Tab-separated table of C-alpha atoms in Angstrom:
chain	number	residue	atom	x	y	z
M	1	UNK	CA	-3.957	-8.239	-25.163
M	2	UNK	CA	-6.690	-8.940	-22.567
M	3	UNK	CA	-5.838	-10.149	-19.043
M	4	UNK	CA	-8.138	-13.171	-19.754
M	5	UNK	CA	-6.297	-13.972	-22.837
M	6	UNK	CA	-2.794	-13.697	-21.263
M	7	UNK	CA	-3.937	-16.057	-18.417
M	8	UNK	CA	-5.243	-18.638	-20.967
M	9	UNK	CA	-1.795	-18.305	-22.709
M	10	UNK	CA	-0.431	-20.111	-19.732
M	11	UNK	CA	-2.004	-23.177	-21.161
M	12	UNK	CA	-0.870	-26.358	-19.538
M	13	UNK	CA	0.306	-24.512	-16.461
M	14	UNK	CA	-3.219	-24.203	-15.542
M	15	UNK	CA	-4.623	-26.900	-13.449
M	16	UNK	CA	-7.582	-28.692	-15.120
M	17	UNK	CA	-9.629	-28.760	-11.865
M	18	UNK	CA	-10.681	-25.358	-10.364
M	19	UNK	CA	-9.926	-24.760	-6.416
M	20	UNK	CA	-12.667	-25.690	-4.163
M	21	UNK	CA	-13.221	-26.000	-0.212
M	22	UNK	CA	-13.015	-29.359	1.011
M	23	UNK	CA	-16.465	-31.027	2.260
M	24	UNK	CA	-17.225	-30.084	5.714
M	25	UNK	CA	-15.396	-26.642	5.991
M	26	UNK	CA	-17.199	-23.498	6.696
M	27	UNK	CA	-15.199	-21.022	4.853
M	28	UNK	CA	-15.461	-19.828	1.144
M	29	UNK	CA	-12.848	-19.163	-1.279
M	30	UNK	CA	-13.709	-15.365	-1.975
M	31	UNK	CA	-15.875	-12.567	-0.866
M	32	UNK	CA	-16.722	-9.495	-2.576
M	33	UNK	CA	-17.579	-6.243	-0.782
M	34	UNK	CA	-18.279	-3.256	-3.181
M	35	UNK	CA	-15.139	-3.208	-5.489
M	36	UNK	CA	-12.850	-5.144	-3.249
M	37	UNK	CA	-12.487	-8.871	-3.696
M	38	UNK	CA	-10.912	-10.842	-0.739
M	39	UNK	CA	-9.570	-14.332	-1.730
M	40	UNK	CA	-8.816	-16.919	0.948
M	41	UNK	CA	-5.311	-18.302	1.349
M	42	UNK	CA	-4.554	-20.940	-1.196
M	43	UNK	CA	-1.495	-23.193	-1.987
M	44	UNK	CA	0.235	-24.957	-4.847
M	45	UNK	CA	-2.720	-27.467	-5.447
M	46	UNK	CA	-2.963	-29.199	-8.833
M	47	UNK	CA	-6.870	-29.785	-8.838
M	48	UNK	CA	-7.378	-31.816	-5.590
M	49	UNK	CA	-3.803	-32.889	-5.436
M	50	UNK	CA	-0.418	-31.477	-4.179
M	51	UNK	CA	2.547	-32.160	-6.353
M	52	UNK	CA	5.269	-33.980	-4.026
M	53	UNK	CA	7.707	-31.220	-4.966
M	54	UNK	CA	5.556	-28.717	-3.340
M	55	UNK	CA	5.380	-30.102	0.281
M	56	UNK	CA	8.007	-29.701	2.824
M	57	UNK	CA	10.057	-26.842	4.171
M	58	UNK	CA	12.046	-24.468	1.757
M	59	UNK	CA	15.540	-24.372	3.142
M	60	UNK	CA	15.516	-27.942	4.503
M	61	UNK	CA	13.698	-30.344	2.114
M	62	UNK	CA	13.001	-27.802	-0.859
M	63	UNK	CA	14.947	-25.330	-2.663
M	64	UNK	CA	13.994	-21.589	-2.740
M	65	UNK	CA	13.391	-22.283	-6.765
M	66	UNK	CA	10.956	-25.039	-5.986
M	67	UNK	CA	9.204	-22.642	-3.702
M	68	UNK	CA	9.231	-20.079	-6.410
M	69	UNK	CA	7.412	-22.502	-8.684
M	70	UNK	CA	4.996	-23.361	-6.011
M	71	UNK	CA	4.063	-19.672	-5.537
M	72	UNK	CA	3.738	-19.328	-9.329
M	73	UNK	CA	1.186	-22.251	-9.210
M	74	UNK	CA	-0.490	-20.843	-6.221
M	75	UNK	CA	-1.062	-17.539	-8.138
M	76	UNK	CA	-2.525	-19.542	-10.884
M	77	UNK	CA	-4.967	-21.030	-8.668
M	78	UNK	CA	-5.804	-17.771	-6.905
M	79	UNK	CA	-6.667	-16.321	-10.440
M	80	UNK	CA	-8.972	-19.380	-11.105
M	81	UNK	CA	-10.686	-18.323	-7.768
M	82	UNK	CA	-10.950	-14.742	-8.988
M	83	UNK	CA	-12.430	-16.038	-12.192
M	84	UNK	CA	-15.013	-18.028	-10.261
M	85	UNK	CA	-15.821	-14.822	-8.394
M	86	UNK	CA	-16.226	-12.193	-11.163
M	87	UNK	CA	-16.454	-14.246	-14.297
M	88	UNK	CA	-13.281	-12.790	-16.386
M	89	UNK	CA	-10.205	-11.542	-15.279
M	90	UNK	CA	-10.825	-8.499	-17.724
M	91	UNK	CA	-13.044	-7.377	-14.775
M	92	UNK	CA	-9.766	-6.806	-12.653
M	93	UNK	CA	-8.893	-3.440	-11.983
M	94	UNK	CA	-5.775	-3.836	-9.954
M	95	UNK	CA	-4.123	-6.101	-7.483
M	96	UNK	CA	-4.078	-4.464	-4.055
M	97	UNK	CA	-2.169	-7.051	-1.995
M	98	UNK	CA	-0.336	-10.411	-1.688
M	99	UNK	CA	0.374	-11.991	1.753
M	100	UNK	CA	2.792	-14.909	1.271
M	101	UNK	CA	3.689	-17.322	3.909
M	102	UNK	CA	6.618	-19.735	3.268
M	103	UNK	CA	6.854	-23.039	5.182
M	104	UNK	CA	10.592	-22.941	5.811
M	105	UNK	CA	13.418	-23.852	8.067
M	106	UNK	CA	14.427	-21.635	11.016
M	107	UNK	CA	17.442	-20.277	9.161
M	108	UNK	CA	15.993	-19.637	5.790
M	109	UNK	CA	16.014	-15.861	4.849
M	110	UNK	CA	14.971	-15.547	1.355
M	111	UNK	CA	11.110	-15.435	1.556
M	112	UNK	CA	10.922	-12.686	-0.912
M	113	UNK	CA	12.510	-14.691	-3.693
M	114	UNK	CA	9.927	-17.483	-3.093
M	115	UNK	CA	6.958	-15.163	-3.164
M	116	UNK	CA	8.291	-13.463	-6.226
M	117	UNK	CA	6.910	-16.663	-8.045
M	118	UNK	CA	3.251	-15.117	-7.311
M	119	UNK	CA	4.233	-11.476	-7.881
M	120	UNK	CA	6.010	-12.124	-11.079
M	121	UNK	CA	2.897	-14.187	-12.490
M	122	UNK	CA	0.521	-11.440	-11.558
M	123	UNK	CA	2.626	-8.604	-13.204
M	124	UNK	CA	3.008	-10.739	-16.314
M	125	UNK	CA	-0.827	-10.912	-16.612
M	126	UNK	CA	-1.964	-7.356	-15.364
M	127	UNK	CA	1.209	-5.326	-16.053
M	128	UNK	CA	1.501	-2.394	-13.825
M	129	UNK	CA	-2.145	-3.129	-12.485
M	130	UNK	CA	-0.621	-6.349	-11.268
M	131	UNK	CA	1.928	-4.634	-8.935
M	132	UNK	CA	0.754	-4.891	-5.191
M	133	UNK	CA	1.603	-4.398	-1.796
M	134	UNK	CA	3.133	-7.304	-0.179
M	135	UNK	CA	4.406	-9.213	2.913
M	136	UNK	CA	6.456	-12.391	2.487
M	137	UNK	CA	7.194	-13.962	5.887
M	138	UNK	CA	8.169	-17.329	7.209
M	139	UNK	CA	6.118	-19.950	8.879
M	140	UNK	CA	7.248	-23.022	10.923
M	141	UNK	CA	4.340	-25.233	9.477
M	142	UNK	CA	1.400	-24.876	6.996
M	143	UNK	CA	-1.522	-26.855	6.253
M	144	UNK	CA	-0.918	-30.215	4.528
M	145	UNK	CA	2.705	-29.419	4.606
M	146	UNK	CA	2.252	-27.055	1.682
M	147	UNK	CA	5.437	-25.048	1.142
M	148	UNK	CA	3.756	-21.881	0.419
M	149	UNK	CA	0.239	-20.205	1.139
M	150	UNK	CA	-0.847	-16.940	-0.351
M	151	UNK	CA	-3.695	-14.598	0.327
M	152	UNK	CA	-4.949	-11.912	-2.313
M	153	UNK	CA	-6.985	-8.705	-2.224
M	154	UNK	CA	-8.001	-7.161	-5.487
M	155	UNK	CA	-9.957	-4.118	-6.862
M	156	UNK	CA	-12.607	-5.279	-9.492
M	157	UNK	CA	-15.022	-3.642	-11.757
M	158	UNK	CA	-18.524	-3.254	-10.374
J	1	UNK	CA	-33.919	-16.414	15.422
J	2	UNK	CA	-31.751	-13.446	15.664
J	3	UNK	CA	-28.002	-13.660	15.703
J	4	UNK	CA	-28.024	-12.019	19.089
J	5	UNK	CA	-30.306	-14.667	20.412
J	6	UNK	CA	-28.194	-17.477	19.015
J	7	UNK	CA	-25.049	-15.892	20.518
J	8	UNK	CA	-26.840	-15.657	23.886
J	9	UNK	CA	-27.916	-19.410	23.690
J	10	UNK	CA	-24.246	-20.192	24.064
J	11	UNK	CA	-24.850	-19.452	27.792
J	12	UNK	CA	-21.975	-20.752	30.074
J	13	UNK	CA	-19.634	-20.762	27.105
J	14	UNK	CA	-19.349	-16.896	27.113
J	15	UNK	CA	-16.774	-15.562	29.494
J	16	UNK	CA	-18.270	-13.427	32.117
J	17	UNK	CA	-15.685	-10.728	31.556
J	18	UNK	CA	-15.429	-8.919	28.066
J	19	UNK	CA	-12.074	-8.746	26.252
J	20	UNK	CA	-10.058	-5.758	26.981
J	21	UNK	CA	-6.576	-4.142	26.092
J	22	UNK	CA	-3.913	-4.509	28.953
J	23	UNK	CA	-2.965	-1.309	30.534
J	24	UNK	CA	-0.043	0.467	28.783
J	25	UNK	CA	-0.850	-0.809	25.402
J	26	UNK	CA	-1.480	1.598	22.501
J	27	UNK	CA	-3.771	-0.705	20.434
J	28	UNK	CA	-7.467	-0.972	20.487
J	29	UNK	CA	-9.758	-3.975	20.058
J	30	UNK	CA	-11.781	-2.715	16.899
J	31	UNK	CA	-11.938	0.078	14.439
J	32	UNK	CA	-14.860	0.729	12.078
J	33	UNK	CA	-14.344	2.449	8.731
J	34	UNK	CA	-17.587	2.821	7.137
J	35	UNK	CA	-19.291	-0.473	6.730
J	36	UNK	CA	-15.958	-2.505	7.596
J	37	UNK	CA	-15.266	-3.280	11.085
J	38	UNK	CA	-11.747	-4.491	11.867
J	39	UNK	CA	-11.087	-6.607	14.904
J	40	UNK	CA	-7.630	-7.124	16.674
J	41	UNK	CA	-6.158	-10.434	16.898
J	42	UNK	CA	-7.405	-12.181	20.109
J	43	UNK	CA	-7.002	-15.290	21.842
J	44	UNK	CA	-8.731	-17.977	23.970
J	45	UNK	CA	-8.979	-15.832	27.102
J	46	UNK	CA	-11.550	-16.450	29.898
J	47	UNK	CA	-11.905	-12.821	30.953
J	48	UNK	CA	-8.641	-11.790	32.078
J	49	UNK	CA	-7.375	-15.411	32.515
J	50	UNK	CA	-5.990	-17.984	29.941
J	51	UNK	CA	-7.113	-21.623	30.799
J	52	UNK	CA	-4.217	-23.775	31.142
J	53	UNK	CA	-5.330	-26.236	28.427
J	54	UNK	CA	-5.261	-23.484	25.856
J	55	UNK	CA	-1.553	-22.536	26.305
J	56	UNK	CA	1.027	-24.427	24.490
J	57	UNK	CA	1.904	-25.877	21.119
J	58	UNK	CA	-0.556	-27.810	19.180
J	59	UNK	CA	1.140	-31.167	17.908
J	60	UNK	CA	3.495	-31.015	20.955
J	61	UNK	CA	1.740	-30.265	24.201
J	62	UNK	CA	-1.850	-29.856	23.034
J	63	UNK	CA	-4.100	-31.720	20.526
J	64	UNK	CA	-5.866	-30.396	17.636
J	65	UNK	CA	-9.169	-30.883	19.590
J	66	UNK	CA	-7.885	-28.583	22.287
J	67	UNK	CA	-6.823	-26.298	19.570
J	68	UNK	CA	-10.441	-26.508	18.230
J	69	UNK	CA	-11.883	-25.603	21.483
J	70	UNK	CA	-9.560	-22.736	21.821
J	71	UNK	CA	-10.476	-21.354	18.615
J	72	UNK	CA	-13.972	-21.696	19.524
J	73	UNK	CA	-13.589	-19.725	22.593
J	74	UNK	CA	-11.513	-17.075	20.754
J	75	UNK	CA	-14.500	-16.766	18.193
J	76	UNK	CA	-16.762	-16.122	21.308
J	77	UNK	CA	-14.365	-13.464	22.464
J	78	UNK	CA	-14.174	-11.819	19.007
J	79	UNK	CA	-17.959	-11.543	18.930
J	80	UNK	CA	-17.912	-9.925	22.474
J	81	UNK	CA	-15.610	-7.371	20.947
J	82	UNK	CA	-18.012	-7.021	17.954
J	83	UNK	CA	-20.882	-6.237	20.230
J	84	UNK	CA	-18.861	-3.696	22.224
J	85	UNK	CA	-18.275	-2.023	18.743
J	86	UNK	CA	-21.757	-2.323	17.169
J	87	UNK	CA	-23.914	-2.806	20.237
J	88	UNK	CA	-25.767	-6.025	18.870
J	89	UNK	CA	-24.609	-8.851	16.660
J	90	UNK	CA	-27.958	-8.233	14.782
J	91	UNK	CA	-26.021	-5.258	13.176
J	92	UNK	CA	-23.659	-7.780	11.507
J	93	UNK	CA	-24.196	-8.007	7.619
J	94	UNK	CA	-21.554	-10.705	7.048
J	95	UNK	CA	-18.202	-12.045	8.237
J	96	UNK	CA	-15.670	-11.051	5.662
J	97	UNK	CA	-12.525	-12.840	6.765
J	98	UNK	CA	-10.693	-14.860	9.504
J	99	UNK	CA	-6.995	-14.940	9.821
J	100	UNK	CA	-5.934	-17.595	12.303
J	101	UNK	CA	-2.607	-18.474	13.619
J	102	UNK	CA	-1.939	-21.880	15.307
J	103	UNK	CA	0.934	-21.968	17.823
J	104	UNK	CA	2.267	-25.291	16.769
J	105	UNK	CA	5.091	-27.751	16.502
J	106	UNK	CA	7.331	-27.599	13.187
J	107	UNK	CA	5.650	-30.955	11.897
J	108	UNK	CA	1.894	-30.137	12.651
J	109	UNK	CA	0.052	-29.869	9.323
J	110	UNK	CA	-3.677	-29.644	10.397
J	111	UNK	CA	-4.078	-25.890	11.150
J	112	UNK	CA	-7.406	-25.905	9.306
J	113	UNK	CA	-8.971	-28.382	11.708
J	114	UNK	CA	-7.929	-26.188	14.585
J	115	UNK	CA	-9.283	-22.922	13.106
J	116	UNK	CA	-12.419	-24.634	12.142
J	117	UNK	CA	-13.358	-24.302	15.944
J	118	UNK	CA	-13.795	-20.505	15.029
J	119	UNK	CA	-15.331	-20.903	11.524
J	120	UNK	CA	-17.860	-23.411	12.850
J	121	UNK	CA	-19.107	-21.208	15.517
J	122	UNK	CA	-19.425	-18.131	13.342
J	123	UNK	CA	-21.627	-20.130	10.921
J	124	UNK	CA	-23.672	-21.655	13.853
J	125	UNK	CA	-24.556	-17.883	14.723
J	126	UNK	CA	-24.697	-16.217	11.291
J	127	UNK	CA	-25.459	-18.994	8.900
J	128	UNK	CA	-24.497	-18.345	5.445
J	129	UNK	CA	-23.699	-14.722	6.236
J	130	UNK	CA	-20.981	-16.342	8.633
J	131	UNK	CA	-19.108	-17.959	5.917
J	132	UNK	CA	-15.724	-16.158	5.275
J	133	UNK	CA	-12.477	-16.119	3.505
J	134	UNK	CA	-9.861	-17.538	5.653
J	135	UNK	CA	-6.186	-18.137	6.086
J	136	UNK	CA	-5.075	-20.739	8.698
J	137	UNK	CA	-1.289	-20.748	9.362
J	138	UNK	CA	1.119	-22.055	11.792
J	139	UNK	CA	3.352	-19.922	13.946
J	140	UNK	CA	6.305	-21.130	15.984
J	141	UNK	CA	5.435	-19.013	18.883
J	142	UNK	CA	2.566	-16.740	20.115
J	143	UNK	CA	2.046	-14.052	22.884
J	144	UNK	CA	1.559	-15.379	26.280
J	145	UNK	CA	1.936	-18.998	24.826
J	146	UNK	CA	-1.540	-18.859	23.521
J	147	UNK	CA	-2.167	-21.924	21.363
J	148	UNK	CA	-4.167	-19.873	18.778
J	149	UNK	CA	-4.677	-16.071	17.746
J	150	UNK	CA	-7.412	-15.142	15.406
J	151	UNK	CA	-8.156	-11.673	13.437
J	152	UNK	CA	-11.602	-10.907	12.202
J	153	UNK	CA	-13.066	-8.489	9.596
J	154	UNK	CA	-16.726	-7.992	9.156
J	155	UNK	CA	-19.314	-6.054	7.116
J	156	UNK	CA	-21.672	-4.240	9.543
J	157	UNK	CA	-24.885	-2.054	9.123
J	158	UNK	CA	-24.392	1.590	9.212
Q	1	UNK	CA	1.138	20.612	16.520
Q	2	UNK	CA	0.843	18.868	13.424
Q	3	UNK	CA	1.535	15.194	12.682
Q	4	UNK	CA	4.282	16.215	10.175
Q	5	UNK	CA	5.945	18.357	12.734
Q	6	UNK	CA	5.852	15.838	15.307
Q	7	UNK	CA	7.414	13.284	12.766
Q	8	UNK	CA	10.200	15.795	11.920
Q	9	UNK	CA	10.975	16.248	15.658
Q	10	UNK	CA	12.231	12.671	15.573
Q	11	UNK	CA	15.293	14.187	13.952
Q	12	UNK	CA	18.208	11.871	13.755
Q	13	UNK	CA	15.960	8.929	14.379
Q	14	UNK	CA	14.790	9.319	10.715
Q	15	UNK	CA	16.852	7.528	8.195
Q	16	UNK	CA	18.332	9.787	5.577
Q	17	UNK	CA	17.405	7.334	2.868
Q	18	UNK	CA	13.814	6.606	2.158
Q	19	UNK	CA	12.465	3.078	1.864
Q	20	UNK	CA	12.463	1.452	-1.785
Q	21	UNK	CA	11.682	-1.779	-3.373
Q	22	UNK	CA	14.832	-3.774	-4.517
Q	23	UNK	CA	15.465	-3.933	-8.293
Q	24	UNK	CA	13.738	-6.753	-9.917
Q	25	UNK	CA	11.079	-7.058	-7.579
Q	26	UNK	CA	7.244	-6.790	-8.796
Q	27	UNK	CA	5.744	-5.335	-5.579
Q	28	UNK	CA	5.224	-1.864	-4.559
Q	29	UNK	CA	5.473	-0.127	-1.191
Q	30	UNK	CA	1.923	1.334	-0.906
Q	31	UNK	CA	-1.290	1.329	-2.756
Q	32	UNK	CA	-4.348	3.575	-2.223
Q	33	UNK	CA	-7.913	2.635	-2.781
Q	34	UNK	CA	-10.155	5.482	-2.044
Q	35	UNK	CA	-9.458	6.712	1.549
Q	36	UNK	CA	-7.716	3.363	2.501
Q	37	UNK	CA	-3.783	3.280	2.189
Q	38	UNK	CA	-2.146	-0.163	2.293
Q	39	UNK	CA	1.347	-0.172	3.130
Q	40	UNK	CA	3.662	-3.176	2.401
Q	41	UNK	CA	5.366	-5.343	5.081
Q	42	UNK	CA	8.701	-3.340	6.029
Q	43	UNK	CA	11.498	-3.855	8.446
Q	44	UNK	CA	14.105	-2.028	10.644
Q	45	UNK	CA	16.264	-0.748	7.640
Q	46	UNK	CA	18.599	2.276	7.796
Q	47	UNK	CA	18.160	3.273	4.392
Q	48	UNK	CA	19.527	0.361	2.333
Q	49	UNK	CA	21.355	-1.083	5.340
Q	50	UNK	CA	19.924	-3.323	8.228
Q	51	UNK	CA	21.706	-2.316	11.448
Q	52	UNK	CA	23.550	-5.577	12.876
Q	53	UNK	CA	21.586	-5.375	16.106
Q	54	UNK	CA	18.186	-5.774	14.260
Q	55	UNK	CA	18.974	-9.018	12.563
Q	56	UNK	CA	18.436	-12.331	14.302
Q	57	UNK	CA	15.887	-14.022	16.565
Q	58	UNK	CA	14.360	-12.197	19.671
Q	59	UNK	CA	14.651	-14.572	22.507
Q	60	UNK	CA	17.826	-16.165	21.217
Q	61	UNK	CA	20.208	-13.506	19.738
Q	62	UNK	CA	18.362	-10.440	20.514
Q	63	UNK	CA	16.518	-9.004	23.519
Q	64	UNK	CA	12.974	-7.917	23.554
Q	65	UNK	CA	14.079	-4.396	24.048
Q	66	UNK	CA	16.208	-4.654	20.777
Q	67	UNK	CA	13.216	-5.835	19.213
Q	68	UNK	CA	11.201	-2.932	20.566
Q	69	UNK	CA	13.773	-0.469	19.036
Q	70	UNK	CA	13.724	-2.344	15.827
Q	71	UNK	CA	9.794	-1.935	15.519
Q	72	UNK	CA	10.216	1.723	16.384
Q	73	UNK	CA	12.570	2.230	13.496
Q	74	UNK	CA	10.147	0.119	11.372
Q	75	UNK	CA	7.272	2.405	12.219
Q	76	UNK	CA	9.581	5.528	11.023
Q	77	UNK	CA	10.117	3.690	7.814
Q	78	UNK	CA	6.385	2.940	7.345
Q	79	UNK	CA	5.632	6.624	7.927
Q	80	UNK	CA	8.251	7.573	5.379
Q	81	UNK	CA	6.325	5.404	2.942
Q	82	UNK	CA	3.207	7.012	3.930
Q	83	UNK	CA	4.664	10.486	3.061
Q	84	UNK	CA	5.779	9.042	-0.335
Q	85	UNK	CA	2.190	8.183	-0.943
Q	86	UNK	CA	0.122	11.079	0.286
Q	87	UNK	CA	2.718	13.965	0.494
Q	88	UNK	CA	2.304	14.875	4.207
Q	89	UNK	CA	1.548	13.007	7.359
Q	90	UNK	CA	-1.016	15.756	8.032
Q	91	UNK	CA	-3.295	13.927	5.443
Q	92	UNK	CA	-3.574	10.923	7.727
Q	93	UNK	CA	-7.021	10.490	9.266
Q	94	UNK	CA	-6.258	7.446	11.475
Q	95	UNK	CA	-4.416	4.381	11.746
Q	96	UNK	CA	-6.480	1.355	11.027
Q	97	UNK	CA	-4.362	-1.736	11.528
Q	98	UNK	CA	-0.842	-2.859	12.533
Q	99	UNK	CA	0.281	-6.433	11.669
Q	100	UNK	CA	3.607	-7.379	13.349
Q	101	UNK	CA	5.844	-10.347	12.857
Q	102	UNK	CA	8.567	-10.991	15.318
Q	103	UNK	CA	11.345	-13.411	14.103
Q	104	UNK	CA	11.847	-15.270	17.444
Q	105	UNK	CA	12.673	-18.291	19.226
Q	106	UNK	CA	10.198	-20.990	19.728
Q	107	UNK	CA	9.950	-20.118	23.302
Q	108	UNK	CA	9.490	-16.449	23.096
Q	109	UNK	CA	6.062	-15.232	24.352
Q	110	UNK	CA	6.276	-11.486	24.343
Q	111	UNK	CA	5.647	-10.421	20.833
Q	112	UNK	CA	3.285	-7.585	22.250
Q	113	UNK	CA	6.031	-5.946	23.974
Q	114	UNK	CA	8.185	-5.952	20.747
Q	115	UNK	CA	5.546	-4.596	18.363
Q	116	UNK	CA	4.824	-2.007	20.997
Q	117	UNK	CA	7.820	-0.056	19.526
Q	118	UNK	CA	5.799	0.554	16.506
Q	119	UNK	CA	2.475	1.192	18.284
Q	120	UNK	CA	3.910	3.610	20.801
Q	121	UNK	CA	5.649	5.550	18.068
Q	122	UNK	CA	2.390	5.803	16.036
Q	123	UNK	CA	0.484	7.208	19.125
Q	124	UNK	CA	3.253	9.576	19.832
Q	125	UNK	CA	2.745	11.101	16.485
Q	126	UNK	CA	-0.913	10.775	15.671
Q	127	UNK	CA	-2.538	10.671	19.273
Q	128	UNK	CA	-5.695	8.919	19.715
Q	129	UNK	CA	-5.912	8.809	15.879
Q	130	UNK	CA	-2.670	6.659	16.013
Q	131	UNK	CA	-4.460	3.933	18.066
Q	132	UNK	CA	-5.095	0.935	15.893
Q	133	UNK	CA	-6.300	-2.679	15.739
Q	134	UNK	CA	-3.299	-5.163	15.952
Q	135	UNK	CA	-1.982	-8.547	15.545
Q	136	UNK	CA	1.440	-9.320	17.002
Q	137	UNK	CA	2.752	-12.704	16.211
Q	138	UNK	CA	5.889	-14.814	16.138
Q	139	UNK	CA	7.683	-16.226	12.957
Q	140	UNK	CA	10.287	-18.818	12.911
Q	141	UNK	CA	12.190	-16.857	10.043
Q	142	UNK	CA	11.909	-13.601	8.119
Q	143	UNK	CA	13.503	-12.249	5.079
Q	144	UNK	CA	17.235	-11.029	5.486
Q	145	UNK	CA	17.021	-12.293	9.001
Q	146	UNK	CA	15.185	-8.966	9.951
Q	147	UNK	CA	13.967	-9.404	13.730
Q	148	UNK	CA	10.585	-7.841	12.940
Q	149	UNK	CA	8.283	-7.008	9.942
Q	150	UNK	CA	5.256	-4.783	10.139
Q	151	UNK	CA	2.383	-4.235	7.722
Q	152	UNK	CA	0.253	-1.060	7.992
Q	153	UNK	CA	-3.394	0.090	6.890
Q	154	UNK	CA	-4.230	3.788	7.392
Q	155	UNK	CA	-7.347	5.911	6.513
Q	156	UNK	CA	-6.177	9.111	4.443
Q	157	UNK	CA	-7.804	12.329	3.536
Q	158	UNK	CA	-8.921	12.219	-0.113
């Protein structure tokens, strides 16, 4: 089954509105240099909104499972950006790296379980080509009080 | 107008002393691999000094506007490093990515507005080629109590 | 003297068990794209264990010197991963970048001295080819309460 088909099978999990950069901001969501696609840090948005259960600090107001679900939604958003960039997920060769930040309390120590929400989604779509290098770290605060923010780098077909 | 000319038009905003690595440190300010130029994380230094208004935590002792100005000065320092690396800013093809860290209180949630100080400066110099992928996150503490620290990756002419 | 020989001269400092990904995790320790080798964030493990003196927050329960030693052990682990990836350290061309996170108190401001433990080790092995771009930042919390976590990018022979 193609990557694109596997992604579309996520069905109602896919936000109906694609990620975008807010007006007045000078950054872009992706940039491709040769076969490397760089994707900006993104969060668990549902279109332009952020579900309430995905704002706050893991280990204080949110559980690790809520964080996992937020990281999964973030991964879906990142793949929506990849589709904007290269048309179809079938043009992905492999995922190179995931950099995940978890907005958390100072005593939370299970950032890996949270970012697994992203990693597991990527492997469910791309199989072994979805396995990636990774760093999962804590942050004392994130933009808009998002509970996770994740950056992606991929190799794509050119 | 050339990138180099636009940069020089910043005039008195440009620190008179270029960035450097402190004695005894084993890292370098930049490294070029093919057409990719990697620049180390750097802060709002004025030569070897750090202006008082650029140390501390945004959301506690500093405002977001002070953070913005610090990010702008940081961007100027990063471009001074780029000039050391490739001689002239006219050899820049495009900015690939900006990774910005904001030293902030746990309840500060506007990291993007702070890092805009860097992003806006880059676009004022390089236009559309200055647009970049980005992540802007919080940190509970940074070196020397700098309020921001930013890392850059660029594509350059070879 | 070869890089490989210099590394082996570290003798009893080298953990007897190589780094690995815990069961059930979907990431990998390294990924090579052309001549670039990306290594996942890793910490001061001794095989599968973490020495007690390397968990906790620098500036609160740990000193900067303990952090330095943890960063040195982390660098050794990262090089064990590099050897898994490319067989021999003699296939390293140069170290491109080090991204170091220090689990620290909010008032700790000497992240660079901590990450020097990694940088100094790299230069002791690779000489000038070991010098790298770097960012050394604070984090309010890290996985498993590790006191440091470091990510590496290298250029390797192909």
